[in-house]
PDB file of C-alpha atoms in Angstrom:
ATOM      1  CA  ASP I1036      -0.524   8.574  22.379  1.00  0.00           C
ATOM      2  CA  SER I1037       2.776   8.718  22.451  1.00  0.00           C
ATOM      3  CA  GLY I1038       3.967  12.875  22.327  1.00  0.00           C
ATOM      4  CA  VAL I1039       5.744  13.136  19.013  1.00  0.00           C
ATOM      5  CA  THR I1040       2.795  14.836  16.589  1.00  0.00           C
ATOM      6  CA  GLN I1041       3.610  14.910  12.546  1.00  0.00           C
ATOM      7  CA  THR I1042       1.580  17.458   9.753  1.00  0.00           C
ATOM      8  CA  PRO I1043       0.502  16.534   7.321  1.00  0.00           C
ATOM      9  CA  LYS I1044      -1.245  13.627   8.115  1.00  0.00           C
ATOM     10  CA  HIS I1045      -1.853  12.589   4.231  1.00  0.00           C
ATOM     11  CA  LEU I1046      -0.403  14.375   1.456  1.00  0.00           C
ATOM     12  CA  ILE I1047      -1.434  13.931  -2.134  1.00  0.00           C
ATOM     13  CA  THR I1048       0.638  15.547  -5.218  1.00  0.00           C
ATOM     14  CA  ALA I1049       1.678  14.722  -8.250  1.00  0.00           C
ATOM     15  CA  THR I1050       5.039  13.122  -9.581  1.00  0.00           C
ATOM     16  CA  GLY I1051       8.468  16.113 -10.225  1.00  0.00           C
ATOM     17  CA  GLN I1052       6.798  17.847  -7.232  1.00  0.00           C
ATOM     18  CA  ARG I1053       7.980  18.346  -3.496  1.00  0.00           C
ATOM     19  CA  VAL I1054       7.695  18.417  -0.276  1.00  0.00           C
ATOM     20  CA  THR I1055       7.878  18.612   3.173  1.00  0.00           C
ATOM     21  CA  LEU I1056       6.577  16.609   5.864  1.00  0.00           C
ATOM     22  CA  ARG I1057       7.108  17.761   9.454  1.00  0.00           C
ATOM     23  CA  CYS I1058       8.286  15.874  12.867  1.00  0.00           C
ATOM     24  CA  SER I1059       8.030  17.687  16.414  1.00  0.00           C
ATOM     25  CA  PRO I1060       9.466  14.942  18.801  1.00  0.00           C
ATOM     26  CA  ARG I1061       8.856  14.363  22.150  1.00  0.00           C
ATOM     27  CA  SER I1062       9.261  16.262  25.067  1.00  0.00           C
ATOM     28  CA  GLY I1063      12.568  17.176  26.051  1.00  0.00           C
ATOM     29  CA  ASP I1064      13.649  14.011  23.060  1.00  0.00           C
ATOM     30  CA  LEU I1065      16.763  15.790  21.570  1.00  0.00           C
ATOM     31  CA  SER I1066      17.424  13.234  19.027  1.00  0.00           C
ATOM     32  CA  VAL I1067      14.741  12.377  15.731  1.00  0.00           C
ATOM     33  CA  TYR I1068      14.551   9.839  13.843  1.00  0.00           C
ATOM     34  CA  TRP I1069      12.686   9.962   9.842  1.00  0.00           C
ATOM     35  CA  TYR I1070      12.037   5.887   8.417  1.00  0.00           C
ATOM     36  CA  GLN I1071      10.018   5.030   4.882  1.00  0.00           C
ATOM     37  CA  GLN I1072       7.431   2.345   5.015  1.00  0.00           C
ATOM     38  CA  SER I1073       6.639   0.850   1.677  1.00  0.00           C
ATOM     39  CA  LEU I1074       5.406  -2.275   0.280  1.00  0.00           C
ATOM     40  CA  ASP I1075       8.567  -2.583  -1.832  1.00  0.00           C
ATOM     41  CA  GLN I1076      11.122  -1.947   1.138  1.00  0.00           C
ATOM     42  CA  GLY I1077       9.254  -2.798   4.219  1.00  0.00           C
ATOM     43  CA  LEU I1078      10.277  -0.377   7.068  1.00  0.00           C
ATOM     44  CA  GLN I1079      13.790   2.002   6.468  1.00  0.00           C
ATOM     45  CA  PHE I1080      15.613   3.682   8.414  1.00  0.00           C
ATOM     46  CA  LEU I1081      16.632   7.082   6.984  1.00  0.00           C
ATOM     47  CA  ILE I1082      17.943   9.330   8.901  1.00  0.00           C
ATOM     48  CA  GLN I1083      18.761  10.343  12.441  1.00  0.00           C
ATOM     49  CA  TYR I1084      19.357  14.138  13.666  1.00  0.00           C
ATOM     50  CA  TYR I1085      20.704  14.671  17.061  1.00  0.00           C
ATOM     51  CA  ASN I1086      20.444  18.413  18.666  1.00  0.00           C
ATOM     52  CA  GLY I1087      20.689  19.944  15.405  1.00  0.00           C
ATOM     53  CA  GLU I1088      23.548  17.105  13.738  1.00  0.00           C
ATOM     54  CA  GLU I1089      23.167  14.636  11.303  1.00  0.00           C
ATOM     55  CA  ARG I1090      24.118  11.773  13.162  1.00  0.00           C
ATOM     56  CA  ALA I1091      23.588   9.188  11.021  1.00  0.00           C
ATOM     57  CA  LYS I1092      21.765   8.127   7.675  1.00  0.00           C
ATOM     58  CA  GLY I1093      20.408   4.993   5.767  1.00  0.00           C
ATOM     59  CA  ASN I1094      18.867   4.294   3.137  1.00  0.00           C
ATOM     60  CA  ILE I1095      17.840   8.430   2.607  1.00  0.00           C
ATOM     61  CA  LEU I1096      17.701   9.130  -1.796  1.00  0.00           C
ATOM     62  CA  GLU I1097      19.726  11.902  -2.758  1.00  0.00           C
ATOM     63  CA  ARG I1098      16.424  14.255  -3.916  1.00  0.00           C
ATOM     64  CA  PHE I1099      15.486  13.487  -0.207  1.00  0.00           C
ATOM     65  CA  SER I1100      17.259  15.957   2.774  1.00  0.00           C
ATOM     66  CA  ALA I1101      16.293  16.218   6.263  1.00  0.00           C
ATOM     67  CA  GLN I1102      17.437  18.751   9.131  1.00  0.00           C
ATOM     68  CA  GLN I1103      16.462  19.388  12.202  1.00  0.00           C
ATOM     69  CA  PHE I1104      15.787  23.444  13.526  1.00  0.00           C
ATOM     70  CA  PRO I1105      16.836  25.165  17.112  1.00  0.00           C
ATOM     71  CA  ASP I1106      13.086  24.119  18.729  1.00  0.00           C
ATOM     72  CA  LEU I1107      14.431  20.423  17.708  1.00  0.00           C
ATOM     73  CA  HIS I1108      10.975  20.311  15.121  1.00  0.00           C
ATOM     74  CA  SER I1109      12.547  18.346  11.672  1.00  0.00           C
ATOM     75  CA  GLU I1110      11.244  18.740   8.057  1.00  0.00           C
ATOM     76  CA  LEU I1111      11.884  15.484   5.686  1.00  0.00           C
ATOM     77  CA  ASN I1112      11.811  17.425   2.243  1.00  0.00           C
ATOM     78  CA  LEU I1113      11.019  15.167  -0.626  1.00  0.00           C
ATOM     79  CA  SER I1114      11.130  16.676  -4.145  1.00  0.00           C
ATOM     80  CA  SER I1115      11.832  15.503  -7.761  1.00  0.00           C
ATOM     81  CA  LEU I1116       8.306  12.946  -6.583  1.00  0.00           C
ATOM     82  CA  GLU I1117       8.441   9.954  -8.578  1.00  0.00           C
ATOM     83  CA  LEU I1118       5.378   7.128  -7.840  1.00  0.00           C
ATOM     84  CA  GLY I1119       7.611   5.119  -5.415  1.00  0.00           C
ATOM     85  CA  ASP I1120       8.300   7.530  -3.023  1.00  0.00           C
ATOM     86  CA  SER I1121       4.696   6.791  -2.036  1.00  0.00           C
ATOM     87  CA  ALA I1122       5.500   4.966   1.398  1.00  0.00           C
ATOM     88  CA  LEU I1123       4.003   6.055   5.352  1.00  0.00           C
ATOM     89  CA  TYR I1124       6.473   8.226   6.465  1.00  0.00           C
ATOM     90  CA  PHE I1125       7.395   8.140  10.355  1.00  0.00           C
ATOM     91  CA  CYS I1126       9.506  10.109  12.446  1.00  0.00           C
ATOM     92  CA  ALA I1127       9.945   8.816  15.895  1.00  0.00           C
ATOM     93  CA  SER I1128      12.017  10.816  19.040  1.00  0.00           C
ATOM     94  CA  SER I1129      14.155   9.249  22.139  1.00  0.00           C
ATOM     95  CA  ASP I1130      15.603  10.707  24.457  1.00  0.00           C
ATOM     96  CA  ARG I1131      19.637  10.903  23.739  1.00  0.00           C
ATOM     97  CA  LEU I1132      21.596  10.462  21.262  1.00  0.00           C
ATOM     98  CA  GLU I1133      22.200   6.488  20.915  1.00  0.00           C
ATOM     99  CA  GLY I1134      22.643   3.812  23.969  1.00  0.00           C
ATOM    100  CA  VAL I1135      22.987   0.096  25.186  1.00  0.00           C
ATOM    101  CA  THR I1136      19.841  -0.211  27.703  1.00  0.00           C
ATOM    102  CA  GLY I1137      16.352   1.307  26.888  1.00  0.00           C
ATOM    103  CA  ASN I1138      16.653   4.391  24.932  1.00  0.00           C
ATOM    104  CA  GLU I1139      13.237   3.204  22.436  1.00  0.00           C
ATOM    105  CA  GLN I1140      12.131   5.876  19.855  1.00  0.00           C
ATOM    106  CA  PHE I1141       8.763   6.540  19.835  1.00  0.00           C
ATOM    107  CA  PHE I1142       6.943   7.106  17.075  1.00  0.00           C
ATOM    108  CA  GLY I1143       4.895   9.173  15.477  1.00  0.00           C
ATOM    109  CA  PRO I1144       1.628   8.436  13.754  1.00  0.00           C
ATOM    110  CA  GLY I1145       3.101   8.747  10.172  1.00  0.00           C
ATOM    111  CA  THR I1146       2.525  11.119   7.067  1.00  0.00           C
ATOM    112  CA  ARG I1147       1.000   9.036   4.261  1.00  0.00           C
ATOM    113  CA  LEU I1148       2.365  10.347   1.147  1.00  0.00           C
ATOM    114  CA  THR I1149       0.878   9.302  -2.370  1.00  0.00           C
ATOM    115  CA  VAL I1150       1.861  10.185  -5.353  1.00  0.00           C
ATOM    116  CA  LEU I1151      -0.197  10.637  -8.972  1.00  0.00           C
TER     117      LEU I1151
ATOM    118  CA  ALA K 589      22.697 -11.016   4.551  1.00  0.00           C
ATOM    119  CA  GLN K 590      19.588 -10.027   7.378  1.00  0.00           C
ATOM    120  CA  LYS K 591      19.790  -8.899  10.020  1.00  0.00           C
ATOM    121  CA  ILE K 592      16.300  -9.669  10.928  1.00  0.00           C
ATOM    122  CA  THR K 593      14.324 -12.122  10.236  1.00  0.00           C
ATOM    123  CA  GLN K 594      10.387 -13.087  11.037  1.00  0.00           C
ATOM    124  CA  THR K 595       9.424 -16.449   8.690  1.00  0.00           C
ATOM    125  CA  GLN K 596       5.768 -15.945   9.921  1.00  0.00           C
ATOM    126  CA  PRO K 597       3.704 -13.946   7.329  1.00  0.00           C
ATOM    127  CA  GLY K 598       0.763 -14.793   9.179  1.00  0.00           C
ATOM    128  CA  MET K 599       0.030 -16.034  12.908  1.00  0.00           C
ATOM    129  CA  PHE K 600      -3.774 -17.027  13.996  1.00  0.00           C
ATOM    130  CA  VAL K 601      -4.507 -17.153  17.882  1.00  0.00           C
ATOM    131  CA  GLN K 602      -7.639 -18.525  19.647  1.00  0.00           C
ATOM    132  CA  GLU K 603      -8.798 -14.679  22.635  1.00  0.00           C
ATOM    133  CA  LYS K 604      -7.051 -16.012  25.509  1.00  0.00           C
ATOM    134  CA  GLU K 605      -4.083 -18.801  24.434  1.00  0.00           C
ATOM    135  CA  ALA K 606      -1.102 -17.212  24.450  1.00  0.00           C
ATOM    136  CA  VAL K 607       0.857 -16.516  20.910  1.00  0.00           C
ATOM    137  CA  THR K 608       4.813 -17.186  20.329  1.00  0.00           C
ATOM    138  CA  LEU K 609       5.874 -14.392  17.846  1.00  0.00           C
ATOM    139  CA  ASP K 610       9.628 -15.571  15.920  1.00  0.00           C
ATOM    140  CA  CYS K 611      12.704 -13.567  15.021  1.00  0.00           C
ATOM    141  CA  THR K 612      15.810 -14.392  14.635  1.00  0.00           C
ATOM    142  CA  TYR K 613      18.616 -12.022  14.716  1.00  0.00           C
ATOM    143  CA  ASP K 614      22.031 -11.395  12.486  1.00  0.00           C
ATOM    144  CA  THR K 615      24.389  -9.185  14.408  1.00  0.00           C
ATOM    145  CA  SER K 616      28.700  -8.915  15.510  1.00  0.00           C
ATOM    146  CA  ASP K 617      28.264  -6.292  17.737  1.00  0.00           C
ATOM    147  CA  PRO K 618      28.442  -7.105  21.085  1.00  0.00           C
ATOM    148  CA  SER K 619      26.309  -4.195  22.096  1.00  0.00           C
ATOM    149  CA  TYR K 620      23.230  -4.005  20.382  1.00  0.00           C
ATOM    150  CA  GLY K 621      19.259  -4.150  21.610  1.00  0.00           C
ATOM    151  CA  LEU K 622      16.248  -5.588  20.664  1.00  0.00           C
ATOM    152  CA  PHE K 623      12.730  -3.921  20.411  1.00  0.00           C
ATOM    153  CA  TRP K 624       9.228  -5.329  19.621  1.00  0.00           C
ATOM    154  CA  TYR K 625       6.708  -2.864  17.872  1.00  0.00           C
ATOM    155  CA  LYS K 626       2.666  -2.982  17.252  1.00  0.00           C
ATOM    156  CA  GLN K 627       1.545  -1.560  14.217  1.00  0.00           C
ATOM    157  CA  PRO K 628      -2.570  -1.500  13.805  1.00  0.00           C
ATOM    158  CA  SER K 629      -4.659  -0.866  11.215  1.00  0.00           C
ATOM    159  CA  SER K 630      -4.925   2.902  11.679  1.00  0.00           C
ATOM    160  CA  GLY K 631      -1.169   2.253  11.108  1.00  0.00           C
ATOM    161  CA  GLU K 632       0.818   3.870  13.959  1.00  0.00           C
ATOM    162  CA  MET K 633       3.537   2.553  15.499  1.00  0.00           C
ATOM    163  CA  ILE K 634       3.226   1.071  19.279  1.00  0.00           C
ATOM    164  CA  PHE K 635       6.573   0.087  21.361  1.00  0.00           C
ATOM    165  CA  LEU K 636       6.093  -3.131  23.256  1.00  0.00           C
ATOM    166  CA  ILE K 637       9.282  -4.319  24.642  1.00  0.00           C
ATOM    167  CA  TYR K 638      13.156  -4.180  24.733  1.00  0.00           C
ATOM    168  CA  GLN K 639      16.523  -6.329  25.398  1.00  0.00           C
ATOM    169  CA  GLY K 640      19.740  -5.642  25.490  1.00  0.00           C
ATOM    170  CA  SER K 641      21.880  -7.801  24.305  1.00  0.00           C
ATOM    171  CA  TYR K 642      24.470  -7.658  28.661  1.00  0.00           C
ATOM    172  CA  ASP K 643      20.906  -7.985  30.140  1.00  0.00           C
ATOM    173  CA  GLN K 644      20.727 -11.251  32.039  1.00  0.00           C
ATOM    174  CA  GLN K 645      16.739 -11.225  32.300  1.00  0.00           C
ATOM    175  CA  ASN K 646      14.198 -11.404  30.188  1.00  0.00           C
ATOM    176  CA  ALA K 647      12.242  -8.536  29.301  1.00  0.00           C
ATOM    177  CA  THR K 648       8.660  -8.554  30.467  1.00  0.00           C
ATOM    178  CA  GLU K 649       6.212  -5.627  30.049  1.00  0.00           C
ATOM    179  CA  GLY K 650       2.258  -7.182  30.806  1.00  0.00           C
ATOM    180  CA  ARG K 651       1.385  -9.416  28.957  1.00  0.00           C
ATOM    181  CA  TYR K 652       4.095  -8.959  27.056  1.00  0.00           C
ATOM    182  CA  SER K 653       7.769 -11.218  27.440  1.00  0.00           C
ATOM    183  CA  LEU K 654      10.303 -11.901  25.672  1.00  0.00           C
ATOM    184  CA  ASN K 655      12.360 -14.284  24.956  1.00  0.00           C
ATOM    185  CA  PHE K 656      15.795 -13.818  24.252  1.00  0.00           C
ATOM    186  CA  GLN K 657      18.480 -16.928  23.342  1.00  0.00           C
ATOM    187  CA  LYS K 658      21.488 -15.436  22.956  1.00  0.00           C
ATOM    188  CA  ALA K 659      23.128 -17.588  21.745  1.00  0.00           C
ATOM    189  CA  ARG K 660      20.421 -18.916  19.106  1.00  0.00           C
ATOM    190  CA  LYS K 661      20.334 -15.252  18.441  1.00  0.00           C
ATOM    191  CA  SER K 662      16.335 -15.269  19.064  1.00  0.00           C
ATOM    192  CA  ALA K 663      13.871 -12.914  20.563  1.00  0.00           C
ATOM    193  CA  ASN K 664      10.876 -14.214  20.133  1.00  0.00           C
ATOM    194  CA  LEU K 665       7.623 -12.711  21.700  1.00  0.00           C
ATOM    195  CA  VAL K 666       5.148 -13.835  23.619  1.00  0.00           C
ATOM    196  CA  ILE K 667       1.544 -12.095  24.160  1.00  0.00           C
ATOM    197  CA  SER K 668       0.151 -14.636  27.141  1.00  0.00           C
ATOM    198  CA  ALA K 669      -3.912 -14.160  27.021  1.00  0.00           C
ATOM    199  CA  SER K 670      -4.802 -12.825  23.674  1.00  0.00           C
ATOM    200  CA  GLN K 671      -7.345 -10.238  23.393  1.00  0.00           C
ATOM    201  CA  LEU K 672      -8.941  -9.179  20.013  1.00  0.00           C
ATOM    202  CA  GLY K 673      -7.288  -5.853  20.460  1.00  0.00           C
ATOM    203  CA  ASP K 674      -3.914  -7.907  19.716  1.00  0.00           C
ATOM    204  CA  SER K 675      -4.874  -8.398  16.543  1.00  0.00           C
ATOM    205  CA  ALA K 676      -2.137  -6.312  14.034  1.00  0.00           C
ATOM    206  CA  MET K 677       1.133  -6.282  13.060  1.00  0.00           C
ATOM    207  CA  TYR K 678       4.688  -6.903  14.560  1.00  0.00           C
ATOM    208  CA  PHE K 679       7.169  -6.411  13.729  1.00  0.00           C
ATOM    209  CA  CYS K 680      10.543  -6.579  15.078  1.00  0.00           C
ATOM    210  CA  ALA K 681      13.691  -4.032  14.897  1.00  0.00           C
ATOM    211  CA  MET K 682      17.693  -4.591  16.653  1.00  0.00           C
ATOM    212  CA  ARG K 683      20.097  -1.317  16.954  1.00  0.00           C
ATOM    213  CA  GLU K 684      23.173  -1.512  17.180  1.00  0.00           C
ATOM    214  CA  GLY K 685      25.865  -1.158  19.263  1.00  0.00           C
ATOM    215  CA  THR K 686      27.541   2.056  19.270  1.00  0.00           C
ATOM    216  CA  GLY K 687      28.883   5.537  17.716  1.00  0.00           C
ATOM    217  CA  GLY K 688      26.904   4.497  14.494  1.00  0.00           C
ATOM    218  CA  GLY K 689      23.642   6.641  15.711  1.00  0.00           C
ATOM    219  CA  ASN K 690      20.504   4.593  16.775  1.00  0.00           C
ATOM    220  CA  LYS K 691      19.145   3.582  13.944  1.00  0.00           C
ATOM    221  CA  LEU K 692      17.143   0.830  14.106  1.00  0.00           C
ATOM    222  CA  THR K 693      16.764  -1.447  11.378  1.00  0.00           C
ATOM    223  CA  PHE K 694      12.998  -3.862  11.593  1.00  0.00           C
ATOM    224  CA  GLY K 695      12.044  -7.840  10.059  1.00  0.00           C
ATOM    225  CA  THR K 696       9.371  -7.804   7.578  1.00  0.00           C
ATOM    226  CA  GLY K 697       6.686  -8.482  10.187  1.00  0.00           C
ATOM    227  CA  THR K 698       4.042 -10.737  10.993  1.00  0.00           C
ATOM    228  CA  GLN K 699       0.326  -9.979  10.889  1.00  0.00           C
ATOM    229  CA  LEU K 700      -1.352 -11.360  13.323  1.00  0.00           C
ATOM    230  CA  LYS K 701      -4.676 -12.581  13.792  1.00  0.00           C
ATOM    231  CA  VAL K 702      -6.713 -13.071  17.139  1.00  0.00           C
ATOM    232  CA  GLU K 703     -10.276 -14.631  16.622  1.00  0.00           C
ATOM    233  CA  LEU K 704     -12.169 -15.584  19.142  1.00  0.00           C
TER     234      LEU K 704
END
């Protein structure tokens, strides 16, 4: 158990809908990351938050948005869903913004999103 | 160009034997970190081992060691005394430099199957 929790575990929805994925980082971790794992694109970084602020952005679609709340939990919002958004969405956390040494990211169990 | 290349889509190894999973990387940043993660069929991402670009010695964690050859830009994972529970997908990942957050770039993975 990494200490990172994600809800829900599974989500099935229809095209055009909007969903919210939730992540609670490990106790004490200030950085939260979102990744998407799909058959087409592999594992891709989406976005990073550190202590409530957006710090790095990857291949995140405009239909997707995220935020990190004062209690450090984070939510990833996916709207106008398309079939291609079906994927495993991971949240990860680490204890710092960045660093040369260590700073490994610990991953949650993921939310499997299926868009029908 | 691919930043992380894993050329072995699948590998087989006999139980109790050692196996090497290949990873090459591409970066012009002198400061970077290399990670290996394990993803069993259950889907979670498990951190295995980390190597920093300035580390003088190869990283080791139990049965896992990282064969870091900086000049060749390779960071191969060596698993000694393979066990049936090592059967999983293995991902190599890189974090580049500082100032851009802490995002990880992943390779396409190697599916390892440990046989009796």
